[in-house]
XYZ file of C-alpha atoms in Angstrom:
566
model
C 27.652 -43.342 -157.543
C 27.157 -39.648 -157.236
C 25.049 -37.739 -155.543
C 21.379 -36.903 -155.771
C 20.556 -34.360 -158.306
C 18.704 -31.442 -156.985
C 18.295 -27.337 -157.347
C 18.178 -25.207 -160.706
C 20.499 -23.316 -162.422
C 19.327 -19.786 -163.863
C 20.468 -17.985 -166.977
C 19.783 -14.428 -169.009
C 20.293 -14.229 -172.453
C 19.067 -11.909 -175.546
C 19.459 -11.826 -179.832
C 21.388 -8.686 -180.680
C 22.792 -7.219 -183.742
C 26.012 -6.854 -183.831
C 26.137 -3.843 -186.083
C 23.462 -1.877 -183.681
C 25.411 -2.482 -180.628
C 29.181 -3.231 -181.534
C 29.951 -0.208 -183.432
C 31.293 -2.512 -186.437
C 30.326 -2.347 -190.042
C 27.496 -4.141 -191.073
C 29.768 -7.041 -193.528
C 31.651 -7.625 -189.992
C 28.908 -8.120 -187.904
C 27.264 -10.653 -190.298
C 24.265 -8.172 -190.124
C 22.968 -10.036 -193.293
C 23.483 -13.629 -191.790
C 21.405 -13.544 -188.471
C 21.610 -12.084 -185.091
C 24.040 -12.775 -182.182
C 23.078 -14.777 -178.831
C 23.979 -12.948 -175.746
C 24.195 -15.353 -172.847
C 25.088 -15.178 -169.118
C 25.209 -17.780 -166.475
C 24.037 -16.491 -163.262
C 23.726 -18.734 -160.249
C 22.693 -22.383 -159.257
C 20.174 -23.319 -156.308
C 20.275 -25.571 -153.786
C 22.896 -28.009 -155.431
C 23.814 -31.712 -153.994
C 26.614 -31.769 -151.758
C 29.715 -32.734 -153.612
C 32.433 -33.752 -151.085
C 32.964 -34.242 -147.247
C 32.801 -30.903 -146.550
C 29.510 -30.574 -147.113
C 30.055 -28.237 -149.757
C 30.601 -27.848 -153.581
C 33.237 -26.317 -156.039
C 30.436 -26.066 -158.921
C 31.031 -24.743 -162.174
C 28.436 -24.607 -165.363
C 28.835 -25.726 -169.266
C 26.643 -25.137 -171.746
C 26.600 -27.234 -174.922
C 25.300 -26.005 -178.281
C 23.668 -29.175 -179.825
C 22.405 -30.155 -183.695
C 21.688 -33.061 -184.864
C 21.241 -31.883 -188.357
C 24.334 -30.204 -188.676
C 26.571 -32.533 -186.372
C 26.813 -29.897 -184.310
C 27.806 -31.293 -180.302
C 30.250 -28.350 -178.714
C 30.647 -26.534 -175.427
C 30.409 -22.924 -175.559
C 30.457 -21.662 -172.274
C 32.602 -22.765 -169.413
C 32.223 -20.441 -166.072
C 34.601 -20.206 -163.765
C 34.499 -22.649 -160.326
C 32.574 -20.835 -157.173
C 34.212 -22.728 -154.442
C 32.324 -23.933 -151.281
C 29.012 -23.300 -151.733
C 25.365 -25.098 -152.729
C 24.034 -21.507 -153.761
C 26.878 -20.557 -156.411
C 26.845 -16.850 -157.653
C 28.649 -15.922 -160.934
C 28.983 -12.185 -162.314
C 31.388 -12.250 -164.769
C 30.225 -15.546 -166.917
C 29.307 -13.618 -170.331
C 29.716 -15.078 -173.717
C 28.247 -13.252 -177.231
C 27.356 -16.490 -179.762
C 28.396 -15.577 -183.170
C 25.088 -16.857 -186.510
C 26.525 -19.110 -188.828
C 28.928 -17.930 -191.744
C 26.445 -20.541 -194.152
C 23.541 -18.532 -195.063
C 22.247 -22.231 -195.741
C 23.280 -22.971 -191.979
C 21.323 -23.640 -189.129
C 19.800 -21.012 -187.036
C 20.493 -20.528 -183.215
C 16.836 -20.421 -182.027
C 16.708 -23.601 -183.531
C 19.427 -24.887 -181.824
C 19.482 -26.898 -178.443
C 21.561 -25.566 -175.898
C 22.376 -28.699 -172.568
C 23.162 -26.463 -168.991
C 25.631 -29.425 -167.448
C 26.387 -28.383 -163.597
C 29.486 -30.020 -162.500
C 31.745 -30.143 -159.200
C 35.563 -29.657 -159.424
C 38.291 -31.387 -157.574
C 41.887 -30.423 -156.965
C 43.232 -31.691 -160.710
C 40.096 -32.737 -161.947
C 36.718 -32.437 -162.629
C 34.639 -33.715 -159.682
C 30.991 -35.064 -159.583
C 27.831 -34.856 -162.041
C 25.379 -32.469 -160.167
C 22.626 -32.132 -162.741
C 21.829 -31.105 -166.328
C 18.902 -29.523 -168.208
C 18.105 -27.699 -171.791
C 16.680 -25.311 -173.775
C 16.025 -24.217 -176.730
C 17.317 -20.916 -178.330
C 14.163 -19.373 -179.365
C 13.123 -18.860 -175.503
C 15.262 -15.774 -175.852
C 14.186 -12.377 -178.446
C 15.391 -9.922 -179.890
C 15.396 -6.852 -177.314
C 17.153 -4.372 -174.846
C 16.546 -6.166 -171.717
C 18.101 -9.629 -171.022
C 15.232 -12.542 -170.158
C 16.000 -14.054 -167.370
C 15.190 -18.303 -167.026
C 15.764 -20.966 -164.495
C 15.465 -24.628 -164.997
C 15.411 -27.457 -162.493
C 18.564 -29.887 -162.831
C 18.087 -33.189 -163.976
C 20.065 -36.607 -163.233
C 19.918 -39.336 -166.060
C 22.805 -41.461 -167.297
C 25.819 -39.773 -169.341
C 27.126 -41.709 -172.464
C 30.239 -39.854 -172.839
C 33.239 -39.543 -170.117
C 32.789 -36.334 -167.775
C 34.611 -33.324 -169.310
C 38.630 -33.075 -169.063
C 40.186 -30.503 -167.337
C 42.485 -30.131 -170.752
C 40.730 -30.346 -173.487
C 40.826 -28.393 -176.859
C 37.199 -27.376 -176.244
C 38.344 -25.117 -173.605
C 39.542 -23.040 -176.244
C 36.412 -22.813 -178.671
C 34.383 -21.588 -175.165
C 36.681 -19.093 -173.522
C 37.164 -17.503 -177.455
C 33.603 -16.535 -176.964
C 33.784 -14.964 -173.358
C 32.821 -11.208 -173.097
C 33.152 -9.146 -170.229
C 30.148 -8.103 -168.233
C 28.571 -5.406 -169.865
C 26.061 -4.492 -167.341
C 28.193 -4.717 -164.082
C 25.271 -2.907 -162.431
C 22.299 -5.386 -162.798
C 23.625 -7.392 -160.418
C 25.976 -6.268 -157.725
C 27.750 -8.531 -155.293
C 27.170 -7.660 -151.974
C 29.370 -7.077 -149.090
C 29.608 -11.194 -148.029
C 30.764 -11.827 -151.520
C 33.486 -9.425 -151.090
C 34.728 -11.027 -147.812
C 34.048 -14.598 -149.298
C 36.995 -13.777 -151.794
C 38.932 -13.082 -149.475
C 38.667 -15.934 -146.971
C 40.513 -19.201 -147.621
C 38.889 -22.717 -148.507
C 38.697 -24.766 -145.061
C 38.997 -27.406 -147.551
C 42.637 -26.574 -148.280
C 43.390 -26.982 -145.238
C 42.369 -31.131 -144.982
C 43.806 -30.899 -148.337
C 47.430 -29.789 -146.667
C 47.175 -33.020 -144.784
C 46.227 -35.288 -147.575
C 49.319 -34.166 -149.276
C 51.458 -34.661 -145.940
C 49.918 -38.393 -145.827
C 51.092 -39.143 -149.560
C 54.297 -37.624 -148.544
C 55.006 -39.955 -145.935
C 53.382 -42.527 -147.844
C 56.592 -41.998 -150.390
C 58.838 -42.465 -147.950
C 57.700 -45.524 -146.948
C 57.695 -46.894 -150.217
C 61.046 -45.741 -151.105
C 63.069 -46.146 -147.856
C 61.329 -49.338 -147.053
C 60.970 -51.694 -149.916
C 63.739 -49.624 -152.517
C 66.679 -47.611 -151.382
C 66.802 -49.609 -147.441
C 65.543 -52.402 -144.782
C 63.426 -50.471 -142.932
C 60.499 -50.954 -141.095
C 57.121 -49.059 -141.593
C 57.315 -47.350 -138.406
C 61.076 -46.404 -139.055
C 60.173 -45.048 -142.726
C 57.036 -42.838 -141.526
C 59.597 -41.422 -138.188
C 62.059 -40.260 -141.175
C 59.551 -38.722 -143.145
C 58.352 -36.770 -140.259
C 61.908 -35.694 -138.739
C 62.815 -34.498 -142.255
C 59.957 -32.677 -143.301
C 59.469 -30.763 -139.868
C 63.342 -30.064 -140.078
C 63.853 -31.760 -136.426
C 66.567 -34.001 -137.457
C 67.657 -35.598 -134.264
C 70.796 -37.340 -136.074
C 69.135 -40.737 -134.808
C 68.160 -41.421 -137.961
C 70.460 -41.678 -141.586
C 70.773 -43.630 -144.918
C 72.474 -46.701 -144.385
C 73.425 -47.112 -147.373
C 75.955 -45.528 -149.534
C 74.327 -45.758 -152.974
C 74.103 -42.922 -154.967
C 70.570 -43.514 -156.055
C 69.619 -43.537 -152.437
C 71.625 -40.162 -151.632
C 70.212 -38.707 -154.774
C 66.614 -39.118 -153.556
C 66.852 -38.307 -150.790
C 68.236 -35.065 -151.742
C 65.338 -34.001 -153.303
C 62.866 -36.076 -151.025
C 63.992 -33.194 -148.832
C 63.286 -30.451 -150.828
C 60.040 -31.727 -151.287
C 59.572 -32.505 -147.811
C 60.406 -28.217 -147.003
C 58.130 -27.276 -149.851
C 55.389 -29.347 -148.122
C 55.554 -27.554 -145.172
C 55.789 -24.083 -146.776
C 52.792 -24.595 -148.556
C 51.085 -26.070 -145.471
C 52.457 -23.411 -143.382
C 50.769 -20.873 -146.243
C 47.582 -22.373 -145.632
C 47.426 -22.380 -142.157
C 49.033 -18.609 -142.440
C 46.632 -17.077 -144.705
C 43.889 -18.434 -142.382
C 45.820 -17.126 -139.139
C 46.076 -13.390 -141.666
C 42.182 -13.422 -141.647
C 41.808 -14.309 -138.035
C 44.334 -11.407 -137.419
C 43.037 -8.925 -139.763
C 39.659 -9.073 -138.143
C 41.540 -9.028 -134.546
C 43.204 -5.444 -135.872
C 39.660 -4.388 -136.917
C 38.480 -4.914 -133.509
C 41.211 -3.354 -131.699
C 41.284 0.095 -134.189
C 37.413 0.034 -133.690
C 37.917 0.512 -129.595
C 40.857 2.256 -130.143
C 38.600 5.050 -132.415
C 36.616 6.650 -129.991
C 34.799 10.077 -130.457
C 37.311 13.416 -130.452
C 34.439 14.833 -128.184
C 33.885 12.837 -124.980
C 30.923 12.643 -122.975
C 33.070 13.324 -120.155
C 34.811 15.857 -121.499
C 33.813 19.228 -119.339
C 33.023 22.221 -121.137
C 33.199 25.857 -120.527
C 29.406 26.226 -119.736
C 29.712 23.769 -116.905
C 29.642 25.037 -113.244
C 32.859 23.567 -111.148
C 30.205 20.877 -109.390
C 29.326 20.057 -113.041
C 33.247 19.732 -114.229
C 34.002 17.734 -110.604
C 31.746 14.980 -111.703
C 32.738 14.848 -115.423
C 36.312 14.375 -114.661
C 35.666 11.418 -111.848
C 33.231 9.776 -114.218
C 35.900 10.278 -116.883
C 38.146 8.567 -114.634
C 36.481 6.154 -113.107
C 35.543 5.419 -117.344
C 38.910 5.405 -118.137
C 39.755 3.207 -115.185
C 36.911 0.101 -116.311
C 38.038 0.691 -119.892
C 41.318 -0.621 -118.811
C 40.635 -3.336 -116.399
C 38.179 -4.310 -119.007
C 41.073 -4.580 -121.638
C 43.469 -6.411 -119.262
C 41.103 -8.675 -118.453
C 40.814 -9.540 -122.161
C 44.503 -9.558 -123.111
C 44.902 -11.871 -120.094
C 41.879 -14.092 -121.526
C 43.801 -14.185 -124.908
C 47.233 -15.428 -123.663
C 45.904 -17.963 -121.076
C 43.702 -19.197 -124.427
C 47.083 -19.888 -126.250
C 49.142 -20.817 -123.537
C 46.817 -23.998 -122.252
C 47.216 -25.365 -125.880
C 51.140 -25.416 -125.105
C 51.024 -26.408 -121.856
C 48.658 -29.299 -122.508
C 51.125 -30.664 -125.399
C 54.297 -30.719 -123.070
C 52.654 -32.293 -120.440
C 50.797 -35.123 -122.631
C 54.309 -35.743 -124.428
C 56.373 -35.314 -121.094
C 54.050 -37.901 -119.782
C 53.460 -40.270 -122.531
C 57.695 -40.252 -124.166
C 58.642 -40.390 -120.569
C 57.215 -43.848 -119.719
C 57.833 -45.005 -123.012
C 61.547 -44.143 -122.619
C 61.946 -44.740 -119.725
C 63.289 -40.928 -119.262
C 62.853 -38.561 -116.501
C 60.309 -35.794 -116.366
C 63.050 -33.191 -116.653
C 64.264 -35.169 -119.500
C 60.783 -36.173 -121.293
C 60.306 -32.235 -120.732
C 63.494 -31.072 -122.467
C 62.549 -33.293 -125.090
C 59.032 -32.143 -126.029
C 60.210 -28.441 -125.569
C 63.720 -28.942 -128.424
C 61.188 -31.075 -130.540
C 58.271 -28.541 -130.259
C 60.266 -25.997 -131.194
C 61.790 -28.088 -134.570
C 65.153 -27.568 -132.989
C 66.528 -31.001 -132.472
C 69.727 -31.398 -131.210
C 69.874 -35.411 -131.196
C 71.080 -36.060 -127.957
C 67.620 -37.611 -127.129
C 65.402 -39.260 -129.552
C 62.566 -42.304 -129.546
C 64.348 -45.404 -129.833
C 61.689 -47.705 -129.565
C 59.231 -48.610 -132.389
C 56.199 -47.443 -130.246
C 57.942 -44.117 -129.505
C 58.575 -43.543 -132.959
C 55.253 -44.551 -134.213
C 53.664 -42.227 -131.592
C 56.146 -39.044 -132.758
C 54.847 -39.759 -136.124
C 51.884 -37.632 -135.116
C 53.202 -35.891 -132.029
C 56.102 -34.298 -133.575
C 54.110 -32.419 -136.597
C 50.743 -31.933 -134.015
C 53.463 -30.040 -131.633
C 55.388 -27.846 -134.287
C 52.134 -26.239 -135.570
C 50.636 -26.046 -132.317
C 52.783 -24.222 -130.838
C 54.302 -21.989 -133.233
C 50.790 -21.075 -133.754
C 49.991 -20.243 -130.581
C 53.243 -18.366 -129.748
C 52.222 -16.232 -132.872
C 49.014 -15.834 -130.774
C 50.595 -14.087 -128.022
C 52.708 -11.622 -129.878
C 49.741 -10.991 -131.608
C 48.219 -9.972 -128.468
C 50.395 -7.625 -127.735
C 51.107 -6.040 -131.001
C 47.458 -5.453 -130.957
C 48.312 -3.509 -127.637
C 51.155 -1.577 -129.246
C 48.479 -0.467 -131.889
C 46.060 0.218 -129.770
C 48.035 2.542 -127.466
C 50.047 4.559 -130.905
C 45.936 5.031 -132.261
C 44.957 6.460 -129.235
C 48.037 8.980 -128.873
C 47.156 9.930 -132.714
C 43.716 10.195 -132.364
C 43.531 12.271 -128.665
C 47.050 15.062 -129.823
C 46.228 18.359 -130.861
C 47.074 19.161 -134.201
C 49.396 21.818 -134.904
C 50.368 24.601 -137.004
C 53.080 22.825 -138.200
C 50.816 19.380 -138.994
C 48.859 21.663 -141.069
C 51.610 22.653 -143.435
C 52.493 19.015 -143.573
C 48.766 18.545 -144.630
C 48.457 20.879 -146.929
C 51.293 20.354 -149.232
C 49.098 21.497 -152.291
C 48.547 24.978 -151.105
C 45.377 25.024 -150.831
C 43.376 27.782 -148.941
C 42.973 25.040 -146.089
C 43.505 21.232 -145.236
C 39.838 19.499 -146.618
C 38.247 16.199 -145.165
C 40.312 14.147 -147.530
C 43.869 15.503 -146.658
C 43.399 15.018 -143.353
C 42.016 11.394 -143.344
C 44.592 10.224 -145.398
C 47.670 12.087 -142.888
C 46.148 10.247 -140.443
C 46.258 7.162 -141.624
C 49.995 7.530 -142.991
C 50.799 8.872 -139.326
C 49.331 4.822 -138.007
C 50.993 3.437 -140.604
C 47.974 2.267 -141.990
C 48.942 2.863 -145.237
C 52.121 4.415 -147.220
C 52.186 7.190 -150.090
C 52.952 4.613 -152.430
C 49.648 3.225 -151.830
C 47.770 6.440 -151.874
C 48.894 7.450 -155.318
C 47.858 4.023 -157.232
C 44.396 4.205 -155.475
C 43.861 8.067 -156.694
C 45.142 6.205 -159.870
C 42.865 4.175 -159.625
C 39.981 6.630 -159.103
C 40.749 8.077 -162.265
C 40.630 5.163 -164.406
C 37.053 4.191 -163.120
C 35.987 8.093 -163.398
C 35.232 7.487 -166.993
C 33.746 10.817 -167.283
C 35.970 12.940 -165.324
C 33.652 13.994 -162.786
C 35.714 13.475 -160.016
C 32.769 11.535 -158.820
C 31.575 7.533 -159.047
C 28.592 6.803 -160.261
C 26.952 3.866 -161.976
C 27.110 5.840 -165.062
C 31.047 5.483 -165.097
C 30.857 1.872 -164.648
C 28.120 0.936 -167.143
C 30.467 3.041 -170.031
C 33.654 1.539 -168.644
C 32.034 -1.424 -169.117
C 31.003 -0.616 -172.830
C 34.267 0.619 -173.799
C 35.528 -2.750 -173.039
C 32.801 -4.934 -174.698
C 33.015 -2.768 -177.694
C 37.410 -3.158 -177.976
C 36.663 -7.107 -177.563
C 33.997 -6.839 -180.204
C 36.059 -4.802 -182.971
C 38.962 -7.166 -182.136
C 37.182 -10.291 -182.386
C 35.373 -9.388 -185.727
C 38.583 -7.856 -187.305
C 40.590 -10.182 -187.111
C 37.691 -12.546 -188.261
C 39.115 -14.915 -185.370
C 35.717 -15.727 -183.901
C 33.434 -17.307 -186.278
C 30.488 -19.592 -187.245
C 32.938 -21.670 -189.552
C 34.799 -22.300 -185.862
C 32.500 -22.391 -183.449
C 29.748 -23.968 -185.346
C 30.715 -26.699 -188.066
C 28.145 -28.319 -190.330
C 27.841 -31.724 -191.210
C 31.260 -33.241 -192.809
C 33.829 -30.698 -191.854
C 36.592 -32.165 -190.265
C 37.870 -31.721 -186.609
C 41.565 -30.851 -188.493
C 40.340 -27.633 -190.657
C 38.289 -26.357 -186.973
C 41.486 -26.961 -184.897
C 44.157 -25.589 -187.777
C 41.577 -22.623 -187.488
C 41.878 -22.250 -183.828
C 45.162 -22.323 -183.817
C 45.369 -19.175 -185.743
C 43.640 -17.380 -182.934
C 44.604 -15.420 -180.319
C 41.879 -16.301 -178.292
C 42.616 -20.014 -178.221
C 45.396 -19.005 -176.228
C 43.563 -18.428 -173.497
C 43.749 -20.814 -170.677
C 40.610 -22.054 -168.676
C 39.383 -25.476 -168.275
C 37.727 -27.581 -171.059
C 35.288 -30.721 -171.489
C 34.987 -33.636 -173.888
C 31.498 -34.108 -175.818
C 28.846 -35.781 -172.915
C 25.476 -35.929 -174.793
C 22.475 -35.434 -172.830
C 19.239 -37.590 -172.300
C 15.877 -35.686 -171.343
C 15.089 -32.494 -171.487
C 13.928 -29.877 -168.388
C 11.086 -27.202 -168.469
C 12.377 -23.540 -167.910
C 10.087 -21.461 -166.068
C 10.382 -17.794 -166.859
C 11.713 -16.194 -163.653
């Protein structure tokens, strides 16, 4: 059962002729055979949570549908907007081709099914609503018309759509790029949201740790060895944290047995190295907005308040320097007291797991604190050197989660505190940078071009090479880059130089696409009695069939939603 349908789903769309806009000859462009059907998926509403998270990894198909002409085909697929009930797409463009029949059906008289869908890891996820139109809501005209439509539920007769699937083919061949990247920008918390990692992936790391272990038990347990459950999840765990007390070994001297285990291990490392680049790119964001922080107190103003000046009586310059220094004084207790607030906030997390597991192994072992200690500290660390190890099945059953909880705990928060001080370290080199004079010989450094004098530019970007912020190397591709988007050599952005970058681009996909005669109503749209061999031996002969994205099987739809005109 899946979850209540709710929200809407919004579209734009316009007719065009091809030969106006695309810069083609009129016999390419079908000029004589009907106009094109622009169409562009733009965002969802208020969808139905779609897994535990709350959340939803939504994507939209739209279906071009005939019953005259047999015609039942996906011909748009967007791509999946993960995490979110209010999906935003930018980039989801596709340019419908008229039929090659003049005898053919039209597109305005052709139904077109919006199916909203959620995707999982490997496959697609839950149903999240459907709805239709009807082509002629859209005219012929400059402006795209903009639609939404509520989502429907209803009962599918058809399978949900495949994540392989030749369909995916016939859809993507009719993907444009965005030829108006203006209309809509994406604002700055779409730029971080790219950015920031799926808190999903990061249940999904242990999922795939659990079905790890859950191998091993299979294997070592009822295949390759005797042992017991508790035994078969310990060995998992020792060898995919690398601990390897030496308490633990095959038994047996099979090859079959040595042979998977071999590369049970391998998969066991590549487990935690993609766990560990989960966790990592999370702890990258946490750290990237700690370095933001620390450069943003670290950048004060060149002119201080404080700072006396040449006007100022010596009462006048008395006070500014004690305020300066009595400034300069909180400023530092200030940052002390936060560095110390930082370490003691990843120390406890360490100090709490040796003392739980010093406690806990201890009277379980029947070991000494020093000993229990030791142990926690060489395990911990993923060191293991096997002279102590659990021996008993409640031990072992209890360093099934232990031993993994400990090894990310507290290599994370050991990263923590040399994080705290290499935020120091950079803190302290951006303050000497910022608060030296510049000299005579920094400006011939600066000014390598030479120039009458060192500009706002050249000296923004020796500063940042002198913090290491950035390298040459990095400099030149984005000037590089500057140029490419400076369509009209200005040496200035504006929207003009996106909107024709833009056009250049839709135009070389057009003249490609029609040249080649690759994109057409005798493969997109079929009528009545052509078989599914001639449209795939077509497809086949196309370079855009090559491209990859995901695809769906046929799901007809029952009812029909209103679109109100937004």
């Amino acid at each position: 059962m899946g979850p209540a349908v709710t929200g809407t789903v919004t579209i734009s769309g316009r007719f065009f002729n091809m030969a106006e806009e695309g810069g083609v000859d009129e016999e390419s462009a079908h000029k004589d055979k009907g106009d094109w059907l622009f169409l562009e998926v733009e965002s969802c509403q208020g969808l139905a949570k779609a897994d535990a998270f709350g959340g939803s990894d939504s994507f939209v198909i739209i279906r071009a549908k005939n019953a005259e002409f047999d015609l039942d085909r996906e011909v748009c697929r967007t791509s999946v907007v993960e995490d979110s009930l209010d999906p935003i797409w930018y980039d989801d463009c596709y340019e419908l081709p008229p039929p090659e029949d003049k005898n053919g059906f039209e597109l305005k008289k052709t139904t077109f099914q919006l199916e909203v869908w959620d995707s999982d890891s490997i496959k697609v996820g839950e149903f999240l609503g459907k709805s239709q139109f009807q082509g002629d809501i859209f005219t012929k005209q400059a402006d795209l018309q903009t639609f939404t439509f509520p989502l429907q539920g209803g009962e599918l007769e058809h399978n949900p759509p495949s994540v392989y699937n030749s369909s995916q083919y016939e859809a993507q061949g009719l993907k444009v790029p965005q030829p108006n990247p203006t209309r809509r920008s994406k604002g700055p918390t779409d730029h971080e949201k790219e950015l920031e990692t799926s808190n999903a992936a990061t249940f999904l790391s242990i999922g795939v740790i659990m079905g790890y272990i859950f191998i091993g038990v299979v294997a070592f347990g009822f295949i390759f060895e005797d042992w017991t459950v508790i035994d078969c999840m310990y060995y998992a765990v020792l060898t995919f944290t690398t601990v390897g007390y030496g308490d633990f070994a095959l038994e047996s001297d099979d090859w079959a047995s040595q042979l998977f285990n071999s590369f049970y291990a391998i998969l066991g490392i590549s487990i935690i190295g993609w766990a560990l680049n989960v966790i990592g790119q999370k702890m990258v964001q946490e750290q990237v907005k700690a370095l933001a922080a620390a450069n943003k107190k670290a950048s004060r103003p060149v002119v201080d308040n404080f700072e006396p000046s040449e006007h100022d009586t010596e009462a006048q310059i008395e006070e500014k320097l004690v305020k300066k220094l009595e400034k300069e004084a909180e400023d530092n207790a200030a940052a002390m007291r936060e560095r110390w607030k930082k370490i003691k906030k990843n120390v406890w997390p360490i100090v709490a797991m040796f003392t739980i597991g010093s406690v806990v192994f201890g009277l379980l072992e029947g070991w000494t604190v020093i000993q229990s200690f030791y142990w926690c500290v060489i395990t911990s660390l993923s060191i293991g050197y096997g002279d102590f190890a659990p021996a008993k099945q409640s031990s072992r059953l209890l360093a099934v989660l232990f031993i993994p909880l400990s090894v990310a705990i507290v290599s994370g928060c050991i990263g923590g505190i040399v994080n705290v001080f290499i935020e120091e370290e950079i803190k302290r080199t951006n303050a000497r940078l910022l608060s030296r004079e510049l000299t005579v010989e920094d400006l011939d450094e600066i000014n390598k071009d030479g120039g009458e004098g060192v500009d706002r530019l050249e000296f923004v970007e020796f500063m940042l090479k002198a913090m290491q912020k950035v390298d040459q190397s990095l400099l030149n591709q984005l000037h590089a880059q500057f140029d490419k988007i400076d369509e009209d050599g200005s040496g200035h952005l504006q929207k003009e130089d996106l909107e024709l970058a833009a056009k250049k681009k839709l135009a070389m996909r057009r003249k490609m696409k029609l040249a080649s005669k690759k994109v057409g109503s005798t493969v997109i749209f079929t009528k009545k009695g052509a078989s599914r061999a001639s449209v795939m031996k077509a497809l086949k002969t196309s370079s855009d069939a090559k491209i990859a994205t995901t695809g769906a099987d046929r799901i007809p739809n029952t009812g029909q939603a209103q679109g109100a005109k937004s």
